[in-house]
Every structure is written in structure tokens, then in C-alpha cells.
Short mmCIF file of C-alpha atoms in Angstrom, two decimals:
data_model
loop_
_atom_site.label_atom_id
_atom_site.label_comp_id
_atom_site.label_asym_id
_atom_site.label_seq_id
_atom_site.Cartn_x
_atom_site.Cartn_y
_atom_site.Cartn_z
CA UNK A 7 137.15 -29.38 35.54
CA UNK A 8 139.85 -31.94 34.32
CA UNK A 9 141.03 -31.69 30.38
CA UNK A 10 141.33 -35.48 29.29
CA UNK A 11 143.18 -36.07 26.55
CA UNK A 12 142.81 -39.59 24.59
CA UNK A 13 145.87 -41.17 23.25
CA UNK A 14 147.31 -44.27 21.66
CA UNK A 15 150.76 -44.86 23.63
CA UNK A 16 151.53 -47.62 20.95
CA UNK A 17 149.91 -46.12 17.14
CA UNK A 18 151.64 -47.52 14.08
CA UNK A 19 150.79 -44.01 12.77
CA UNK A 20 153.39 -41.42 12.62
CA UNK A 21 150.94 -38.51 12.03
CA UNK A 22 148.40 -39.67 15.21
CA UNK A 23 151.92 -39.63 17.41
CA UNK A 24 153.04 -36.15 15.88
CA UNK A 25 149.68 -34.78 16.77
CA UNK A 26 149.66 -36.30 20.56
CA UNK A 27 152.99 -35.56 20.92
CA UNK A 28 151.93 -31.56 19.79
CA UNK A 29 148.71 -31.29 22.28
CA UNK A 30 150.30 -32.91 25.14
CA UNK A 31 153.81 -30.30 24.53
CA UNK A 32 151.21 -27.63 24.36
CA UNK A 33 149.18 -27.99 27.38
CA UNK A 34 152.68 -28.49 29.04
CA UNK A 35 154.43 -25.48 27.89
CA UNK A 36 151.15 -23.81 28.91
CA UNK A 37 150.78 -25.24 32.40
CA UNK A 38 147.23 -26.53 31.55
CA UNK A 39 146.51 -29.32 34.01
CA UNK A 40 145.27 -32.64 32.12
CA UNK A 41 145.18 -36.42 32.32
CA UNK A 42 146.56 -38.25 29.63
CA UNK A 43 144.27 -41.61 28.99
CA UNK A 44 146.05 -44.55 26.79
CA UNK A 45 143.41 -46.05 24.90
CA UNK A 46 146.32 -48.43 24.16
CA UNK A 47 147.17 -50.09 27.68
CA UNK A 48 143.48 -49.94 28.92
CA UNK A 49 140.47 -51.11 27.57
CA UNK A 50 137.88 -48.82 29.87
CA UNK A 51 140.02 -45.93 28.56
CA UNK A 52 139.01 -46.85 24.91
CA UNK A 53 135.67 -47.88 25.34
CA UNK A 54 134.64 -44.43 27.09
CA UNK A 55 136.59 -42.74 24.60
CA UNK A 56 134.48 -44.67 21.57
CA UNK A 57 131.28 -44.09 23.65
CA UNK A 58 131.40 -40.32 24.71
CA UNK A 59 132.92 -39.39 20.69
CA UNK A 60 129.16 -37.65 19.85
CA UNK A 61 128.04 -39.42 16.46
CA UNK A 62 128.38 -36.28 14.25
CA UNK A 63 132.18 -36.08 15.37
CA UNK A 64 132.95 -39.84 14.13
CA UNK A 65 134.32 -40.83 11.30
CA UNK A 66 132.29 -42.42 8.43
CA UNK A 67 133.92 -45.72 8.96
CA UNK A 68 135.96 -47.41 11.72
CA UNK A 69 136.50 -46.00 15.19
CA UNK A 70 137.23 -42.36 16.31
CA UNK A 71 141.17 -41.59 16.37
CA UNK A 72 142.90 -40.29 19.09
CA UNK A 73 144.24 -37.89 20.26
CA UNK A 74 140.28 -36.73 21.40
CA UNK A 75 139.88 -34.34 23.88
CA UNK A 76 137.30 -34.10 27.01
CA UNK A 77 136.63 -31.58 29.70
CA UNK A 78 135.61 -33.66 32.55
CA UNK A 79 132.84 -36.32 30.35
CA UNK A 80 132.04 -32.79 27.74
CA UNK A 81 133.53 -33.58 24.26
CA UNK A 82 135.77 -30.96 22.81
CA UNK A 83 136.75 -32.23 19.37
CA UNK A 84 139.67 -34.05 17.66
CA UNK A 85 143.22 -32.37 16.74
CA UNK A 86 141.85 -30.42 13.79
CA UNK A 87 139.46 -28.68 16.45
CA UNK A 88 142.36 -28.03 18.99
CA UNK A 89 144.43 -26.95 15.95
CA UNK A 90 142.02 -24.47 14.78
CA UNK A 91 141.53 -22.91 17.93
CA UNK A 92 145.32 -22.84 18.43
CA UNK A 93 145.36 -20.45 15.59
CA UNK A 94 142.96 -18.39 16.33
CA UNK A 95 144.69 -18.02 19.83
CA UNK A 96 141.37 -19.18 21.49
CA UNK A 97 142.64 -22.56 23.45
CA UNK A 98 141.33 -21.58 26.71
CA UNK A 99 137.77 -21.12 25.33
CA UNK A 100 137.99 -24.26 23.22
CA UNK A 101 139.05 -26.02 26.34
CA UNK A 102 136.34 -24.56 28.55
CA UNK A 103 138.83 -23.19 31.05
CA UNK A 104 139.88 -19.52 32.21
CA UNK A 105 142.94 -17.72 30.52
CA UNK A 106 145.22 -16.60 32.82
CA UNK A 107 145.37 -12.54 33.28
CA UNK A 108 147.22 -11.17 30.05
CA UNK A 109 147.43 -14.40 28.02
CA UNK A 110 146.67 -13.73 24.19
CA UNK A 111 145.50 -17.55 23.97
CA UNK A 112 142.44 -16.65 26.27
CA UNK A 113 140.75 -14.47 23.53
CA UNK A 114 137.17 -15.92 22.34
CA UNK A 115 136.85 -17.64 19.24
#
């Protein structure tokens, strides 16, 4: 299982960079293994991204934002979703993967 996480390496959008910036530190400072895919430099990187975003999950108009975030081709949500489950100290379950013995961010949501 790979977390994927979708990102625009050149947004015009401070708030889309803050919240890259803040999953990609995360997973990082929590030694979660993931691939970061520009949607920015490649074109097959944006197209899966647009294609695998389930319809309920996309925004009324335009194209879904990154940063989006995949385990393996399995949609996990947006930044709100990975916020949320930030909070309630459940990343590992939102992510699909195993906490590591003792970690408080394993609990279930």
C-alpha cells in the first residue's frame, strides 16, 4: 500500500500551498512513506488525479483541487478530510495503514 498524495508544485494559491506544504510536513514528521504526484509538471499525474476524484467528492464546478490523497488507486478525501482526521488523532485509519505500537494517531475514528 503506497499513500499518493496529489499536488500542484506551481499553484497561484497561497492556501492550496499552505495545505500541501502541511500534509506532506506531516507524513514526514510521522515517517509515513508516500509519493508525492505534481499534477503541475505531468499531465498523466493530473488526469488520474481528475479521473479517480469519485463524483460525490468533486466540486460543483471546475476541477478537483489538490492536495487529494490516494492509497494505492482507493480515494481518501481532500485536506478537509485529512484535517479532520488529524484532529481526531485517527490519521492512520483515515490513511488505511497500521499505527505504529503506542502511537495516539492510530486510534479509530
Amino acid at each position: 500500500m503506497v499513500i499518493k498524495v496529489y499536488i500542484a508544485s506551481s499553484s497561484g494559491s497561497t492556501a492550496i500551498k499552505k495545505q500541501q506544504q502541511d500534509v506532506l510536513g506531516f507524513l514526514e514528521a510521522n515517517k509515513i512513506e508516500f509519493e508525492e504526484k505534481d499534477i503541475a509538471a505531468n499531465e498523466e499525474n493530473r488526469k488520474w488525479m481528475r479521473e479517480n476524484v469519485p463524483e460525490d467528492s468533486r466540486p460543483a464546478s471546475g476541477n478537483p483541487l489538490p492536495p487529494r490523497l490516494f492509497n494505492d488507486s482507493r480515494y481518501l478525501g481532500d485536506y478537509d478530510a485529512f484535517f479532520e482526521a488529524r484532529e481526531n488523532n485517527a490519521v492512520y485509519a483515515f490513511l488505511g495503514l497500521t499505527a505504529p505500537p503506542g502511537s495516539k494517531v492510530g486510534e479509530q475514528l
